[in-house]
Each structure stands twice: as C-alpha cells, then as structure tokens.
Amino acid sequence: MHSIARTLVASVVRRAVTLSARDAAAQPTARFLATAATDATKFTTVQVPIGKESVTLHSIWLRDHCRCPACWHPVTKQRLVETQTIPKDLAATDVKQTDAQVQITWKDGHVSTFDKAWLKDHAYGQTAQLRDLEETYEPALWGSEIAQNPPSVQYDEVMGPSSAGLRKWLENIAIHGFSFVKGVPASVEKSKELVKRITFIRESHYGGYWDFTPNLEHGDTAYTSLALPAHTDTTYFTDPVGLQMFHLLEHRGTGGESLLVDGFKVAAELRRLHPDAYEMLSTTKVAAHCAGDADTYIYPHPRYHALLNHDERGKLVQIRYNNNDRSVLNHLSFDQVAAYYDALQKWQAIAHERKDLEYWFPLGPGTVVIFDNWRVMHARAAFTGYRRLTGCYVNGDDWRSRLRTVAGVNRKMC
C-alpha cells in the first residue's frame, strides 16, 4: 500500500484514569481536576467525563476550543481569543457534567461549556489520528464504458429555483469527475450564467470567460487546430484550476472530437501494474511553465511538484500532468533521470494508449461539459474549418465549498 501519509507528532504519554459515567457523577469534582504537568511542557491537564469514560485533555486545548460567544463567534465560526494569551499552567477549579454537557470553570473565572457529543468527536488520545467527521464522496472510477450512461443534468434543473439540480450537477462531478449539462442556450451569456450558478469564474492570463477560435491569440496549442493529447490544465499554476467548462458554439468543418480520461483510473492501473513507477511519480517533483506570450512567464511557487499528489492519509487527490508544459528536467541525478523517464513512459502508455480508458464524444451547441481538472484529463482531435469554443475556469476550493453547502454537509471540522 502506498505510504505517503506522514507521521504526526506523538502526544506526551501520561496515565489517564478511566471512570464510568455513574462513577464520575458520584465522585467529587476534585477527581476531574489535574494540575500535574511534565517538566518538558509545563502544560496542565483536566480530566473530562465523556459518556462512560473520561479523557485527559490539555487545559490550553479546552480553553482554545471554548465555544462561548466571547471565545467563538456563533455566526462567523471564528475563534475570538488569541491563543498566546492562554497560560500554559491554566488550572480548572470546577468540572460539572449533565447528561449532555460538561462545564469547566477556570481559575480566572471563565466558564467553558462543551457538548459531550462534540468532545467525543474531537477529543484526542495518546496516538495521533486524522478524522473523517464530514460527509465525502468516493470517486467512481471509469473507462470507456462510461459512454453508455455518462453523468448529465438538464439546464433547467440547474437554473431552477431549488438547489436540487445544482446539487446533482456537483455530485456528478464529485463522484465521476465530470458532468454534461443538456439543453443549454447556445450563447455566451447563458453559458456564463450557468457556471456562475456554482461560483465566480476564475480569471487567468487567458481572461475570464473565453470565446476563441484557432487563431493563436495566445501562445498555446489550444489556440490551434492541432490534436491535443490527454492532459490537465495549468500545471504551471501554484494552485491549478479546479473545474474547466467547455461549450462549443459553432464548428464548420471536420474532426475536433473531445476526449476525457479518468486520471484516477489511470493512476490505479499504474499502481497495479507498475508500483515502482507509481511511487516515482508520487515522490519525484518536476517543473512546469507557461511562456508562449511575450508578457507571460508563469511557473508555480514552489517551483517543483509531483505528477501524483496525495493527502495526509496517502489518498490520491490531484494529478498534475501536461507533457507539453513540462520544463527542462535538469535537477535530478543520473539514476533519477532514467527512473523518472521509465515511470513517465509507463504512465503515458496507460493514459494515451489504453482505448478501454478513453471516452470520446462530440461537443456541440446546447451541451456543456464540465470536469474536475485535478482528476480528469482532457484532449481534442485535430480539426478543420472554423471552430468557436467558449469556456472558463473555476477554483477548486470554491466548487467544493458550493457542493458542501447545497448538500448540507455538517461543519464539525470548524
């Protein structure tokens, strides 16, 4: 199993006394108070009853997470107390509990009240662990078979007075990495209104909402009639764009079919067939650039990033792959160069040659496609004639935020 997850700093080991809820209620308050602290940290602790047990927590952690209106703004969900002002040796003078809450009175007279359910969700232990307290969507990996039933939603559903259609649209993207919108009026303004149903359009050196033909307005092969291999966009940004939307308004000619490839599926195949190559592309960082316009020279800061990027648990969350935009490879050792090219070619053999992973389709007026640029690679066949394509970018954080709000995701991690 891939081992990208990092080890978190372990807590200082100390003995915790476990009490049942019945015993806790019967014991004098002093049983819940502890002022002992290690010489190394000088942080005091408090024994807090939660359910049938009690847990030893640092006083500073409890005060730092106090949810009273003086410490935590109930509307903005923001902390109001400067953590530096909380003494390391803060002592509790009283601990009381009801069936649902724990109330702690501190030496300075401040009172903190916690719901036991909240404490149960968030109280930490001797071993560090990452928690999934909010609802998430598991990606459904796909190949060419997605053509039989591609995820889609109707324009009128998305633009309707309720958020049900918008939620369906965003959940399609979260699960499958892309979605069509059918029945979209063939105009720039209506297309812009559609994407703004999610959030604002992300500006870039290409502008906001694009409307372009193959005229090399920008120094990028997208502004030609050439075929484009499967890739993700803006690998040269520090924060690559989250979503990309296309609406083909006109094409008088041949070719130009669109291709989508599930990058997470490609990565899964690479890990299955070539685990060493997967590890190499997860740990070896390379540079990318955008320098086709005279007034543009973009590269990310920090400069180098891996093709496969993972979260703290080792779960794949982002692909940064555009072979055309990769910068000079001059920072690796002799052995690393050979290993990197070997891994890259194995990736490309799956991403570019496996027909069972390709979903080809024609775009046309009235049908919008939008996809997760952190997951789904896109490509285009060469074409002839006049072709007018419109589209835009959306930030990753903002479309995911919109999904959480329309889906009613809890805010336990605040």
Coordinates of C-alpha atoms in Angstrom, one line a residue:
M1 CA 0.0 0.0 0.0
H2 CA 1.3 3.4 -0.9
S3 CA 2.9 5.2 2.1
I4 CA 2.6 8.9 1.5
A5 CA 0.9 9.7 4.8
R6 CA 3.1 11.4 7.3
T7 CA 3.5 10.6 11.0
L8 CA 2.2 13.3 13.3
V9 CA 3.9 14.3 16.4
A10 CA 3.0 12.0 19.3
S11 CA 1.5 13.3 22.5
V12 CA 3.4 13.2 25.8
V13 CA 2.5 9.9 27.4
R14 CA 0.7 10.1 30.7
R15 CA -1.6 7.9 32.7
A16 CA -5.3 8.6 32.4
V17 CA -7.8 7.5 34.9
T18 CA -11.0 5.9 33.4
L19 CA -14.3 6.5 35.2
S20 CA -17.7 5.3 34.2
A21 CA -20.5 7.9 33.9
R22 CA -22.1 6.7 37.1
D23 CA -18.8 6.8 39.0
A24 CA -18.0 10.2 37.6
A25 CA -21.3 11.7 38.7
A26 CA -20.7 10.2 42.2
Q27 CA -17.2 11.5 42.6
P28 CA -16.3 14.9 44.0
T29 CA -15.3 17.5 41.4
A30 CA -11.7 17.2 42.5
R31 CA -11.4 13.8 40.9
F32 CA -11.7 15.6 37.5
L33 CA -9.1 18.2 38.2
A34 CA -5.4 17.7 37.5
T35 CA -2.7 20.3 37.6
A36 CA 0.3 18.0 37.1
A37 CA 2.4 18.8 34.0
T38 CA 5.6 17.4 32.7
D39 CA 8.8 19.4 33.2
A40 CA 9.2 19.4 29.4
T41 CA 6.0 21.2 28.5
K42 CA 4.5 22.7 31.7
F43 CA 1.1 22.3 30.2
T44 CA -1.6 21.4 32.8
T45 CA -4.4 18.9 32.1
V46 CA -8.0 18.3 33.0
Q47 CA -9.8 15.0 33.3
V48 CA -13.1 15.4 31.3
P49 CA -16.0 13.0 31.5
I50 CA -17.3 11.8 28.1
G51 CA -20.0 9.2 28.1
K52 CA -19.0 6.1 30.1
E53 CA -15.4 7.2 30.2
S54 CA -13.3 10.2 31.0
V55 CA -10.4 11.6 28.9
T56 CA -7.4 13.6 29.9
L57 CA -7.1 16.8 27.8
H58 CA -4.8 19.8 28.0
S59 CA -6.2 22.8 29.6
I60 CA -5.0 25.1 26.8
W61 CA -6.7 22.9 24.2
L62 CA -10.0 23.1 26.1
R63 CA -9.8 26.9 26.5
D64 CA -8.6 27.3 22.9
H65 CA -11.7 25.5 21.8
C66 CA -14.2 27.1 24.1
R67 CA -17.5 27.7 22.3
C68 CA -18.9 30.5 24.4
P69 CA -19.8 33.7 22.5
A70 CA -16.8 35.5 24.0
C71 CA -14.4 33.0 22.6
W72 CA -16.1 31.8 19.4
H73 CA -18.3 33.8 17.1
P74 CA -21.5 31.9 16.6
V75 CA -22.1 33.3 13.1
T76 CA -18.7 33.5 11.5
K77 CA -17.5 30.3 13.1
Q78 CA -14.2 32.0 14.0
R79 CA -12.0 32.0 17.1
L80 CA -12.1 35.3 19.1
V81 CA -9.3 34.6 21.6
E82 CA -5.6 35.0 20.9
T83 CA -4.1 31.6 21.8
Q84 CA -0.9 33.2 23.1
T85 CA -2.9 34.7 26.0
I86 CA -3.9 31.3 27.4
P87 CA -1.5 30.4 30.2
K88 CA 0.3 27.0 29.9
D89 CA -0.4 26.3 33.5
L90 CA -4.1 27.3 33.3
A91 CA -5.9 25.4 36.1
A92 CA -9.6 24.3 36.3
T93 CA -11.3 25.0 39.6
D94 CA -14.5 23.1 38.9
V95 CA -15.8 20.5 36.5
K96 CA -19.5 19.7 36.3
Q97 CA -21.5 17.5 34.0
T98 CA -25.0 16.8 32.9
D99 CA -26.2 14.1 30.6
A100 CA -25.3 16.1 27.5
Q101 CA -22.7 18.7 28.6
V102 CA -19.6 19.3 30.6
Q103 CA -18.9 22.7 32.2
I104 CA -15.4 23.7 33.3
T105 CA -14.7 26.7 35.5
W106 CA -11.2 28.1 35.1
K107 CA -9.0 29.7 37.8
D108 CA -9.5 33.2 36.1
G109 CA -13.3 32.8 36.5
H110 CA -14.1 32.0 32.8
V111 CA -16.6 29.2 32.2
S112 CA -16.4 26.8 29.2
T113 CA -19.3 24.6 28.3
F114 CA -18.9 21.7 25.9
D115 CA -21.4 19.3 24.4
K116 CA -20.3 15.7 25.2
A117 CA -21.1 14.8 21.6
W118 CA -18.6 17.5 20.4
L119 CA -16.0 16.3 22.8
K120 CA -16.5 12.7 21.7
D121 CA -15.9 13.7 18.1
H122 CA -12.8 15.8 18.7
A123 CA -11.1 14.6 21.9
Y124 CA -7.6 13.3 21.1
G125 CA -5.7 10.4 22.6
Q126 CA -2.2 9.1 23.1
T127 CA -1.9 8.2 19.4
A128 CA -2.3 10.8 16.7
Q129 CA -5.0 10.2 14.2
L130 CA -6.8 12.0 11.3
R131 CA -10.5 12.1 11.4
D132 CA -13.3 12.0 8.8
L133 CA -16.2 13.8 10.5
E134 CA -17.7 15.3 7.4
E135 CA -19.5 13.5 4.6
T136 CA -17.4 12.9 1.5
Y137 CA -17.9 11.5 -2.0
E138 CA -16.0 8.4 -3.1
P139 CA -14.8 8.6 -6.7
A140 CA -16.3 6.0 -9.0
L141 CA -13.5 5.1 -11.4
W142 CA -14.5 4.6 -15.1
G143 CA -13.2 3.8 -18.5
S144 CA -14.7 3.8 -22.0
E145 CA -17.9 2.1 -20.6
I146 CA -19.0 5.5 -19.2
A147 CA -20.2 6.3 -22.7
Q148 CA -23.2 4.1 -22.1
N149 CA -24.5 6.3 -19.4
P150 CA -22.5 9.5 -18.9
P151 CA -23.4 11.7 -15.9
S152 CA -25.6 14.6 -17.0
V153 CA -28.2 17.0 -15.8
Q154 CA -30.7 19.3 -17.6
Y155 CA -30.0 23.1 -17.8
D156 CA -33.5 23.9 -16.5
E157 CA -32.8 21.7 -13.4
V158 CA -29.6 23.5 -12.6
M159 CA -31.0 27.0 -13.1
G160 CA -34.3 26.3 -11.3
P161 CA -35.4 27.9 -8.0
S162 CA -34.3 25.0 -5.9
S163 CA -30.7 23.8 -5.5
A164 CA -31.6 20.1 -6.3
G165 CA -30.4 20.3 -9.9
L166 CA -27.2 22.2 -8.8
R167 CA -26.5 19.6 -6.2
K168 CA -27.0 16.8 -8.7
W169 CA -24.6 18.5 -11.1
L170 CA -21.9 19.0 -8.5
E171 CA -22.3 15.5 -7.1
N172 CA -21.8 14.1 -10.6
I173 CA -18.5 16.0 -10.7
A174 CA -17.5 14.8 -7.2
I175 CA -18.2 11.2 -8.0
H176 CA -17.4 10.8 -11.7
G177 CA -15.1 13.8 -12.2
F178 CA -17.3 15.3 -14.9
S179 CA -20.8 16.0 -16.0
F180 CA -22.7 17.2 -19.0
V181 CA -25.4 19.9 -18.9
K182 CA -28.0 19.4 -21.6
G183 CA -30.3 22.0 -23.2
V184 CA -28.1 25.0 -22.6
P185 CA -29.0 28.0 -24.8
A186 CA -26.2 28.4 -27.3
S187 CA -25.0 31.8 -26.1
V188 CA -22.0 33.1 -24.2
E189 CA -24.2 34.9 -21.6
K190 CA -26.3 31.9 -20.8
S191 CA -23.2 29.7 -20.5
K192 CA -21.7 32.2 -18.1
E193 CA -24.9 32.3 -16.0
L194 CA -24.7 28.5 -15.8
V195 CA -21.2 28.3 -14.4
K196 CA -21.9 31.2 -12.0
R197 CA -24.6 29.0 -10.5
I198 CA -21.6 27.3 -8.9
T199 CA -19.4 30.2 -8.1
F200 CA -17.4 33.0 -9.7
I201 CA -15.3 32.5 -12.8
R202 CA -11.5 32.3 -12.2
E203 CA -9.6 34.9 -14.1
S204 CA -6.3 34.0 -15.7
H205 CA -3.9 35.3 -18.4
Y206 CA -6.4 33.8 -20.8
G207 CA -9.1 36.1 -19.5
G208 CA -12.3 35.2 -17.6
Y209 CA -14.8 33.5 -19.9
W210 CA -13.1 32.6 -23.1
D211 CA -14.6 32.8 -26.6
F212 CA -11.9 31.8 -29.1
T213 CA -11.1 30.3 -32.5
P214 CA -7.9 28.6 -33.7
N215 CA -6.2 32.0 -34.2
L216 CA -3.1 31.7 -31.9
E217 CA -4.4 34.7 -29.9
H218 CA -2.3 33.2 -27.1
G219 CA 0.9 31.2 -27.5
D220 CA -0.7 27.9 -26.6
T221 CA -1.5 24.8 -28.8
A222 CA -5.1 25.0 -27.6
Y223 CA -5.4 28.1 -29.9
T224 CA -4.5 26.0 -32.9
S225 CA -6.3 23.2 -34.9
L226 CA -3.8 20.6 -33.8
A227 CA -4.6 17.5 -31.8
L228 CA -4.1 17.8 -28.1
P229 CA -3.0 14.7 -26.1
A230 CA -4.7 13.9 -22.7
H231 CA -3.6 16.4 -20.1
T232 CA -4.7 18.5 -17.1
D233 CA -4.6 22.3 -17.4
T234 CA -2.5 24.9 -15.6
T235 CA 0.2 22.6 -14.2
Y236 CA 2.2 25.8 -14.2
F237 CA 0.0 27.4 -11.5
T238 CA 0.8 27.1 -7.8
D239 CA -2.9 26.3 -7.4
P240 CA -4.1 24.5 -10.6
V241 CA -7.6 25.4 -11.6
G242 CA -10.3 23.2 -10.1
L243 CA -13.0 22.9 -12.8
Q244 CA -12.9 23.6 -16.5
M245 CA -16.0 24.1 -18.6
F246 CA -16.5 24.0 -22.4
H247 CA -19.4 24.9 -24.7
L248 CA -18.8 24.6 -28.4
L249 CA -21.0 27.2 -30.1
E250 CA -20.1 26.6 -33.7
H251 CA -18.0 24.3 -35.9
R252 CA -18.0 24.4 -39.7
G253 CA -15.6 21.6 -40.5
T254 CA -14.5 18.1 -39.6
G255 CA -12.8 16.5 -36.5
G256 CA -12.4 18.1 -33.2
E257 CA -13.9 15.4 -31.1
S258 CA -13.3 15.7 -27.4
L259 CA -11.7 13.1 -25.1
L260 CA -12.0 12.6 -21.3
V261 CA -9.8 10.1 -19.4
D262 CA -10.2 9.4 -15.7
G263 CA -6.8 10.2 -14.3
F264 CA -7.5 8.4 -11.1
K265 CA -8.3 5.3 -13.1
V266 CA -5.0 5.6 -14.9
A267 CA -3.2 6.0 -11.6
A268 CA -4.9 2.9 -10.2
E269 CA -3.8 0.9 -13.2
L270 CA -0.3 2.3 -12.9
R271 CA -0.1 1.3 -9.2
R272 CA -1.5 -2.2 -10.1
L273 CA 0.9 -2.8 -13.0
H274 CA 3.9 -0.8 -12.0
P275 CA 4.0 0.1 -8.3
D276 CA 7.6 1.4 -8.5
A277 CA 6.6 3.8 -11.3
Y278 CA 3.6 5.0 -9.2
E279 CA 6.0 5.7 -6.3
M280 CA 8.4 7.5 -8.5
L281 CA 5.7 9.8 -10.0
S282 CA 4.3 10.4 -6.4
T283 CA 7.7 11.5 -5.0
T284 CA 9.7 13.0 -7.8
K285 CA 8.9 16.6 -8.4
V286 CA 9.3 18.4 -11.7
A287 CA 8.7 21.9 -13.0
A288 CA 6.2 23.3 -15.5
H289 CA 5.8 26.7 -17.2
C290 CA 3.7 28.9 -19.4
A291 CA 5.8 31.2 -21.6
G292 CA 4.1 31.4 -25.0
D293 CA 3.1 35.0 -24.7
A294 CA 5.5 37.9 -24.7
D295 CA 4.1 39.3 -21.5
T296 CA 3.6 35.9 -19.7
Y297 CA 6.1 33.8 -17.9
I298 CA 4.3 31.7 -15.3
Y299 CA 5.6 28.9 -13.1
P300 CA 4.5 27.8 -9.7
H301 CA 5.9 28.7 -6.4
P302 CA 7.3 26.4 -5.0
R303 CA 8.7 25.5 -8.4
Y304 CA 8.5 21.7 -8.4
H305 CA 5.5 19.4 -8.0
A306 CA 4.8 15.7 -8.3
L307 CA 2.6 14.3 -11.1
L308 CA 0.6 12.3 -8.5
N309 CA -0.3 14.2 -5.3
H310 CA -1.8 12.7 -2.1
D311 CA -3.4 13.9 1.1
E312 CA -2.2 13.2 4.6
R313 CA -3.6 9.6 4.5
G314 CA -1.9 8.7 1.2
K315 CA -5.2 9.1 -0.8
L316 CA -4.7 10.4 -4.3
V317 CA -6.3 13.9 -4.6
Q318 CA -4.6 15.6 -7.6
I319 CA -3.0 14.9 -10.9
R320 CA -0.7 17.5 -12.4
Y321 CA 0.1 16.2 -15.9
N322 CA 0.8 18.1 -19.1
N323 CA 3.7 16.7 -21.0
N324 CA 3.7 19.8 -23.3
D325 CA 4.2 22.2 -20.4
R326 CA 6.9 20.3 -18.5
S327 CA 10.0 22.4 -18.1
V328 CA 13.6 21.4 -18.5
L329 CA 14.5 18.4 -16.5
N330 CA 17.8 19.4 -15.1
H331 CA 17.6 18.9 -11.3
L332 CA 17.7 15.1 -11.0
S333 CA 20.6 12.8 -10.5
F334 CA 21.9 10.5 -13.2
D335 CA 20.0 7.5 -11.9
Q336 CA 16.9 9.5 -11.1
V337 CA 16.6 10.7 -14.7
A338 CA 16.4 7.1 -16.1
A339 CA 14.0 6.1 -13.4
Y340 CA 11.8 9.1 -14.0
Y341 CA 11.6 8.6 -17.7
D342 CA 10.8 4.9 -17.2
A343 CA 7.9 5.8 -14.9
L344 CA 6.6 8.6 -17.1
Q345 CA 6.6 6.3 -20.2
K346 CA 4.6 3.7 -18.3
W347 CA 2.1 6.4 -17.2
Q348 CA 1.8 7.6 -20.8
A349 CA 1.3 4.1 -22.2
I350 CA -1.7 3.8 -20.0
A351 CA -3.0 7.4 -20.3
H352 CA -2.5 7.6 -24.1
E353 CA -2.8 4.1 -25.5
R354 CA -5.4 2.2 -23.5
K355 CA -8.5 2.5 -25.6
D356 CA -10.6 0.9 -22.8
L357 CA -9.9 4.1 -20.7
E358 CA -10.9 6.6 -23.4
Y359 CA -14.3 8.4 -23.6
W360 CA -14.6 10.2 -26.9
F361 CA -17.6 12.3 -27.7
P362 CA -18.6 15.3 -30.0
L363 CA -19.3 18.6 -28.5
G364 CA -21.9 20.9 -30.0
P365 CA -24.2 23.8 -29.3
G366 CA -26.5 23.2 -26.4
T367 CA -24.3 20.8 -24.5
V368 CA -21.8 21.9 -21.9
V369 CA -19.2 19.6 -20.4
I370 CA -17.5 20.5 -17.1
F371 CA -14.8 18.4 -15.4
D372 CA -12.5 18.2 -12.4
N373 CA -9.1 19.4 -13.6
W374 CA -7.5 17.7 -10.6
R375 CA -8.7 14.3 -11.7
V376 CA -9.9 14.1 -15.3
M377 CA -7.6 14.6 -18.3
H378 CA -9.0 16.0 -21.5
A379 CA -7.9 16.0 -25.1
R380 CA -9.0 17.0 -28.6
A381 CA -8.7 15.5 -32.0
A382 CA -7.3 17.7 -34.8
F383 CA -9.9 19.5 -36.8
T384 CA -10.5 21.5 -40.0
G385 CA -12.5 24.6 -40.6
Y386 CA -13.9 27.3 -38.3
R387 CA -14.4 26.2 -34.7
R388 CA -15.7 28.6 -32.0
L389 CA -15.2 27.3 -28.4
T390 CA -16.1 29.0 -25.2
G391 CA -15.4 28.1 -21.6
C392 CA -13.8 29.1 -18.3
Y393 CA -12.1 28.0 -15.2
V394 CA -13.4 27.7 -11.6
N395 CA -11.4 27.4 -8.4
G396 CA -11.2 24.0 -6.7
D397 CA -11.9 25.3 -3.2
D398 CA -14.9 27.2 -4.3
W399 CA -16.7 24.5 -6.2
R400 CA -16.2 22.0 -3.4
S401 CA -17.5 24.6 -0.9
R402 CA -20.6 25.1 -3.0
L403 CA -21.2 21.3 -3.1
R404 CA -20.9 21.2 0.7
T405 CA -23.4 24.0 1.2
V406 CA -26.1 22.7 -1.2
A407 CA -25.6 19.1 0.1
G408 CA -26.0 20.3 3.7
V409 CA -22.7 18.9 4.9
N410 CA -22.1 19.4 8.6
R411 CA -19.4 21.8 9.8
K412 CA -17.9 19.6 12.5
M413 CA -14.4 20.4 11.5
C414 CA -14.7 24.1 12.3

